[in-house]
Each structure stands twice: as C-alpha cells, then as structure tokens.
mmCIF file of C-alpha atoms in Angstrom:
data_model
loop_
_atom_site.group_PDB
_atom_site.id
_atom_site.type_symbol
_atom_site.label_atom_id
_atom_site.label_comp_id
_atom_site.label_asym_id
_atom_site.label_seq_id
_atom_site.Cartn_x
_atom_site.Cartn_y
_atom_site.Cartn_z
ATOM 1 C CA UNK A 1 -144.569 94.944 -13.113
ATOM 2 C CA UNK A 2 -147.136 97.152 -11.424
ATOM 3 C CA UNK A 3 -146.973 98.525 -7.912
ATOM 4 C CA UNK A 4 -149.694 97.336 -5.576
ATOM 5 C CA UNK A 5 -152.745 99.554 -5.313
ATOM 6 C CA UNK A 6 -152.165 102.596 -3.116
ATOM 7 C CA UNK A 7 -148.400 102.138 -2.858
ATOM 8 C CA UNK A 8 -147.459 105.348 -4.684
ATOM 9 C CA UNK A 9 -149.548 107.363 -2.238
ATOM 10 C CA UNK A 10 -147.995 105.469 0.663
ATOM 11 C CA UNK A 11 -144.493 106.141 -0.710
ATOM 12 C CA UNK A 12 -145.234 109.881 -1.120
ATOM 13 C CA UNK A 13 -146.476 110.113 2.463
ATOM 14 C CA UNK A 14 -143.591 108.073 3.889
ATOM 15 C CA UNK A 15 -140.990 110.114 1.995
ATOM 16 C CA UNK A 16 -142.460 113.363 3.328
ATOM 17 C CA UNK A 17 -142.518 111.964 6.887
ATOM 18 C CA UNK A 18 -138.885 110.897 6.615
ATOM 19 C CA UNK A 19 -137.869 114.260 5.167
ATOM 20 C CA UNK A 20 -139.674 115.973 8.061
ATOM 21 C CA UNK A 21 -137.703 113.790 10.511
ATOM 22 C CA UNK A 22 -134.537 115.087 8.845
ATOM 23 C CA UNK A 23 -135.843 118.673 8.994
ATOM 24 C CA UNK A 24 -135.901 118.896 5.195
ATOM 25 C CA UNK A 25 -138.448 120.946 3.279
ATOM 26 C CA UNK A 26 -139.954 119.275 0.223
ATOM 27 C CA UNK A 27 -137.780 121.227 -2.226
ATOM 28 C CA UNK A 28 -134.436 120.559 -0.488
ATOM 29 C CA UNK A 29 -131.955 117.924 -1.663
ATOM 30 C CA UNK A 30 -131.826 114.821 0.544
ATOM 31 C CA UNK A 31 -128.554 113.564 2.022
ATOM 32 C CA UNK A 32 -128.928 109.741 1.925
ATOM 33 C CA UNK A 33 -126.014 109.267 4.356
ATOM 34 C CA UNK A 34 -127.784 111.491 6.909
ATOM 35 C CA UNK A 35 -130.901 109.367 6.394
ATOM 36 C CA UNK A 36 -128.904 106.192 7.047
ATOM 37 C CA UNK A 37 -127.424 107.737 10.183
ATOM 38 C CA UNK A 38 -130.875 108.781 11.413
ATOM 39 C CA UNK A 39 -132.021 105.156 11.205
ATOM 40 C CA UNK A 40 -128.860 103.696 12.714
ATOM 41 C CA UNK A 41 -127.621 102.132 9.479
ATOM 42 C CA UNK A 42 -123.849 102.355 9.133
ATOM 43 C CA UNK A 43 -122.490 102.912 5.623
ATOM 44 C CA UNK A 44 -119.077 101.506 4.745
ATOM 45 C CA UNK A 45 -117.243 101.787 1.472
ATOM 46 C CA UNK A 46 -114.802 99.452 -0.219
ATOM 47 C CA UNK A 47 -111.791 101.283 1.191
ATOM 48 C CA UNK A 48 -112.386 99.537 4.523
ATOM 49 C CA UNK A 49 -109.078 97.803 5.392
ATOM 50 C CA UNK A 50 -110.786 94.602 6.590
ATOM 51 C CA UNK A 51 -111.907 93.807 3.014
ATOM 52 C CA UNK A 52 -109.709 91.545 0.874
ATOM 53 C CA UNK A 53 -107.468 93.814 -1.261
ATOM 54 C CA UNK A 54 -107.814 91.652 -4.396
ATOM 55 C CA UNK A 55 -111.631 91.865 -4.217
ATOM 56 C CA UNK A 56 -111.519 95.616 -3.637
ATOM 57 C CA UNK A 57 -109.191 96.096 -6.616
ATOM 58 C CA UNK A 58 -111.499 93.988 -8.797
ATOM 59 C CA UNK A 59 -114.605 95.975 -7.764
ATOM 60 C CA UNK A 60 -112.993 99.416 -7.906
ATOM 61 C CA UNK A 61 -110.572 99.123 -10.816
ATOM 62 C CA UNK A 62 -111.224 96.148 -13.071
ATOM 63 C CA UNK A 63 -115.035 95.947 -13.028
ATOM 64 C CA UNK A 64 -116.479 98.800 -10.925
ATOM 65 C CA UNK A 65 -119.829 98.625 -12.757
ATOM 66 C CA UNK A 66 -120.671 95.197 -11.298
ATOM 67 C CA UNK A 67 -121.108 96.427 -7.736
ATOM 68 C CA UNK A 68 -122.792 99.596 -6.466
ATOM 69 C CA UNK A 69 -123.874 98.600 -2.971
ATOM 70 C CA UNK A 70 -125.091 95.822 -0.721
ATOM 71 C CA UNK A 71 -127.538 95.934 2.162
ATOM 72 C CA UNK A 72 -126.186 93.346 4.570
ATOM 73 C CA UNK A 73 -128.282 92.051 7.479
ATOM 74 C CA UNK A 74 -126.669 91.808 10.909
ATOM 75 C CA UNK A 75 -127.667 89.429 13.676
ATOM 76 C CA UNK A 76 -129.748 89.633 15.780
ATOM 77 C CA UNK A 77 -131.268 92.657 14.026
ATOM 78 C CA UNK A 78 -130.095 95.558 11.963
ATOM 79 C CA UNK A 79 -128.124 96.043 8.781
ATOM 80 C CA UNK A 80 -125.214 97.874 7.216
ATOM 81 C CA UNK A 81 -124.735 99.227 3.714
ATOM 82 C CA UNK A 82 -121.494 98.615 1.842
ATOM 83 C CA UNK A 83 -121.109 100.959 -1.128
ATOM 84 C CA UNK A 84 -118.695 101.361 -4.015
ATOM 85 C CA UNK A 85 -116.931 104.666 -3.355
ATOM 86 C CA UNK A 86 -115.464 104.944 -6.874
ATOM 87 C CA UNK A 87 -118.875 105.568 -8.443
ATOM 88 C CA UNK A 88 -119.921 109.146 -9.245
ATOM 89 C CA UNK A 89 -121.445 110.993 -6.253
ATOM 90 C CA UNK A 90 -124.894 111.275 -7.854
ATOM 91 C CA UNK A 91 -125.053 107.562 -8.505
ATOM 92 C CA UNK A 92 -123.934 106.872 -4.940
ATOM 93 C CA UNK A 93 -126.719 109.116 -3.588
ATOM 94 C CA UNK A 94 -129.297 107.182 -5.585
ATOM 95 C CA UNK A 95 -127.846 103.825 -4.530
ATOM 96 C CA UNK A 96 -127.866 104.676 -0.814
ATOM 97 C CA UNK A 97 -131.421 106.066 -1.093
ATOM 98 C CA UNK A 98 -132.524 102.814 -2.750
ATOM 99 C CA UNK A 99 -130.972 100.649 -0.050
ATOM 100 C CA UNK A 100 -132.504 102.880 2.639
ATOM 101 C CA UNK A 101 -135.897 102.478 0.954
ATOM 102 C CA UNK A 102 -135.632 98.732 1.653
ATOM 103 C CA UNK A 103 -134.938 99.556 5.310
ATOM 104 C CA UNK A 104 -137.800 102.073 5.575
ATOM 105 C CA UNK A 105 -140.242 99.647 3.986
ATOM 106 C CA UNK A 106 -139.064 96.900 6.355
ATOM 107 C CA UNK A 107 -138.603 94.515 3.471
ATOM 108 C CA UNK A 108 -137.621 91.009 4.522
ATOM 109 C CA UNK A 109 -134.257 90.340 2.989
ATOM 110 C CA UNK A 110 -131.018 88.513 2.746
ATOM 111 C CA UNK A 111 -128.101 90.476 1.346
ATOM 112 C CA UNK A 112 -129.187 92.585 -1.637
ATOM 113 C CA UNK A 113 -126.699 93.699 -4.262
ATOM 114 C CA UNK A 114 -126.949 96.734 -6.510
ATOM 115 C CA UNK A 115 -125.106 97.053 -9.810
ATOM 116 C CA UNK A 116 -125.417 99.268 -12.894
ATOM 117 C CA UNK A 117 -128.771 97.625 -13.693
ATOM 118 C CA UNK A 118 -130.239 98.340 -10.260
ATOM 119 C CA UNK A 119 -130.829 96.237 -7.196
ATOM 120 C CA UNK A 120 -130.821 92.467 -7.581
ATOM 121 C CA UNK A 121 -133.340 90.575 -5.515
ATOM 122 C CA UNK A 122 -135.444 87.524 -6.110
ATOM 123 C CA UNK A 123 -138.612 89.541 -5.511
ATOM 124 C CA UNK A 124 -139.371 92.025 -8.281
ATOM 125 C CA UNK A 125 -142.189 93.714 -6.324
ATOM 126 C CA UNK A 126 -139.803 94.563 -3.485
ATOM 127 C CA UNK A 127 -137.354 96.142 -5.915
ATOM 128 C CA UNK A 128 -140.074 98.161 -7.595
ATOM 129 C CA UNK A 129 -141.289 99.451 -4.241
ATOM 130 C CA UNK A 130 -137.751 100.419 -3.211
ATOM 131 C CA UNK A 131 -137.209 102.205 -6.528
ATOM 132 C CA UNK A 132 -140.454 104.152 -6.113
ATOM 133 C CA UNK A 133 -139.719 105.177 -2.528
ATOM 134 C CA UNK A 134 -136.108 106.134 -3.259
ATOM 135 C CA UNK A 135 -137.348 108.341 -6.106
ATOM 136 C CA UNK A 136 -139.811 110.014 -3.754
ATOM 137 C CA UNK A 137 -137.084 110.519 -1.168
ATOM 138 C CA UNK A 138 -134.715 112.134 -3.671
ATOM 139 C CA UNK A 139 -137.281 114.160 -5.656
ATOM 140 C CA UNK A 140 -140.717 114.208 -4.030
ATOM 141 C CA UNK A 141 -143.709 114.431 -6.367
ATOM 142 C CA UNK A 142 -144.629 117.834 -4.914
ATOM 143 C CA UNK A 143 -141.089 119.109 -5.573
ATOM 144 C CA UNK A 144 -141.148 117.801 -9.153
ATOM 145 C CA UNK A 145 -144.417 119.639 -9.726
ATOM 146 C CA UNK A 146 -142.976 122.882 -8.322
ATOM 147 C CA UNK A 147 -139.987 122.474 -10.644
ATOM 148 C CA UNK A 148 -142.371 121.951 -13.575
ATOM 149 C CA UNK A 149 -144.256 125.164 -12.761
ATOM 150 C CA UNK A 150 -140.907 126.965 -12.592
ATOM 151 C CA UNK A 151 -140.149 125.655 -16.074
ATOM 152 C CA UNK A 152 -137.006 123.804 -14.993
ATOM 153 C CA UNK A 153 -135.281 121.440 -17.407
ATOM 154 C CA UNK A 154 -134.375 117.907 -16.361
ATOM 155 C CA UNK A 155 -130.752 119.104 -16.076
ATOM 156 C CA UNK A 156 -131.782 121.888 -13.687
ATOM 157 C CA UNK A 157 -133.776 119.429 -11.574
ATOM 158 C CA UNK A 158 -130.832 116.993 -11.549
ATOM 159 C CA UNK A 159 -128.415 119.718 -10.472
ATOM 160 C CA UNK A 160 -130.697 121.040 -7.739
ATOM 161 C CA UNK A 161 -131.446 117.634 -6.209
ATOM 162 C CA UNK A 162 -127.926 116.273 -6.914
ATOM 163 C CA UNK A 163 -129.132 113.262 -8.865
ATOM 164 C CA UNK A 164 -128.512 111.955 -12.382
ATOM 165 C CA UNK A 165 -130.367 113.435 -15.328
ATOM 166 C CA UNK A 166 -131.987 110.032 -15.858
ATOM 167 C CA UNK A 167 -133.375 110.101 -12.282
ATOM 168 C CA UNK A 168 -134.597 113.681 -12.747
ATOM 169 C CA UNK A 169 -136.301 112.794 -16.048
ATOM 170 C CA UNK A 170 -138.013 109.772 -14.488
ATOM 171 C CA UNK A 171 -139.257 111.760 -11.492
ATOM 172 C CA UNK A 172 -140.490 114.652 -13.655
ATOM 173 C CA UNK A 173 -142.380 112.185 -15.851
ATOM 174 C CA UNK A 174 -143.801 110.230 -12.902
ATOM 175 C CA UNK A 175 -145.055 113.379 -11.174
ATOM 176 C CA UNK A 176 -147.045 114.521 -14.231
ATOM 177 C CA UNK A 177 -145.849 117.983 -13.205
ATOM 178 C CA UNK A 178 -145.233 119.264 -16.714
ATOM 179 C CA UNK A 179 -148.652 118.103 -17.937
ATOM 180 C CA UNK A 180 -150.313 119.795 -14.956
ATOM 181 C CA UNK A 181 -148.291 122.990 -15.491
ATOM 182 C CA UNK A 182 -149.114 123.043 -19.214
ATOM 183 C CA UNK A 183 -152.828 122.519 -18.534
ATOM 184 C CA UNK A 184 -152.818 125.282 -15.925
ATOM 185 C CA UNK A 185 -151.003 127.676 -18.263
ATOM 186 C CA UNK A 186 -153.488 126.822 -21.011
ATOM 187 C CA UNK A 187 -156.430 127.640 -18.743
ATOM 188 C CA UNK A 188 -154.796 130.897 -17.643
ATOM 189 C CA UNK A 189 -154.175 131.933 -21.261
ATOM 190 C CA UNK A 190 -157.754 131.060 -22.204
ATOM 191 C CA UNK A 191 -159.082 133.102 -19.289
ATOM 192 C CA UNK A 192 -156.770 136.026 -20.133
ATOM 193 C CA UNK A 193 -157.846 136.203 -23.776
ATOM 194 C CA UNK A 194 -161.536 135.483 -23.211
ATOM 195 C CA UNK A 195 -163.827 138.201 -24.487
ATOM 196 C CA UNK A 196 -165.799 139.832 -21.668
ATOM 197 C CA UNK A 197 -169.560 139.263 -21.925
#
C-alpha cells in the first residue's frame, strides 16, 4: 500500500503543529495521554470496574496480545480510547498515539481495534495514514535526522523517545537521516582532505 501523494508532508506538518500545541520542541518525547487530554479524548483502561470481569481477565491474563486498544465513537460526537493496561509502557504509548492519529486525521470510523499486529480496520489506507502520523508524532522526521547526525543508535533513539526499538528503527529508516548524515560527513571529509589549488 502506498500513501496518497503529499500525505507524508502533511503528516510532518500536522505532527509539528500538534507538538507546538502541547508546547513540545521537536526533540522532546511526546506524552500520548496528554495529547488525548488536549483533544478531549478520555482514555480508559481495562481495570475500569464497569467492564465484565471475565472479559477483562481474558484480555489481561489469558490472551493479552489480542487487544491493545479500541477507539470507540460516542453519540452524538466524540470518542473514547480503551487501552490494555497490562502491555509494556512503550507499546501503550505507540498504541495511544496511533488511535489519536485517527482522531487528528478526522477519519470516519466505527470502533477500531488494535492488537499485536496493529490496528484493524476495513480501510487499509486509513490505517497506513494513522501509522505514518503516529510515527511522526512520536519521532518527528526532523528529530530522527538530528539523532542521526548525533550518531545515535536505534536503542538510544528508542530510549530517548520512550518507544520500542522497532518503532525507532522504522522512524530512523523513514527519515533517511543516516543517509543524509553519511553524505554530509563524506562531503566534509572530502573538503577537509582536498588539496589547495
């Protein structure tokens, strides 16, 4: 699947606007729960006492990998996110950012569910857009490029932005930061060793 023309640029700009609304510089880690609060989206976890105990036990103990989160529409307008609180914090951050990307992009939706394989929706383009925007929210392209110039490993990027190593690797690859940094270093070395005329 390929993102529609111009979407990556749109996602970069939107992520930077949203981060500015939160008062976050480009190189700061994003708090997805603060983002949800900013947009009036309540986040509940499976420890909520109104949920059926047998379902909660199934989703938190027996098969926790089958449910990460759900974006649930409310009538007449609005939505809430229900997340699986037993997942590792870094996965939860990514999950909430993904669900918030759907909100920010104003995707038309019914309930969307996220499991270990990502968000499940009938529309692949919508999921790809949400994945792209959530990546930009968590590790903006400009931040990934700064990290590349600093020579950071994927583990260092993951630790700084509080995301999984897989997310950090994807964002570093998508930003082309390391290629740009290597090219720049190559030009600097060539200039440094050039023989004066």
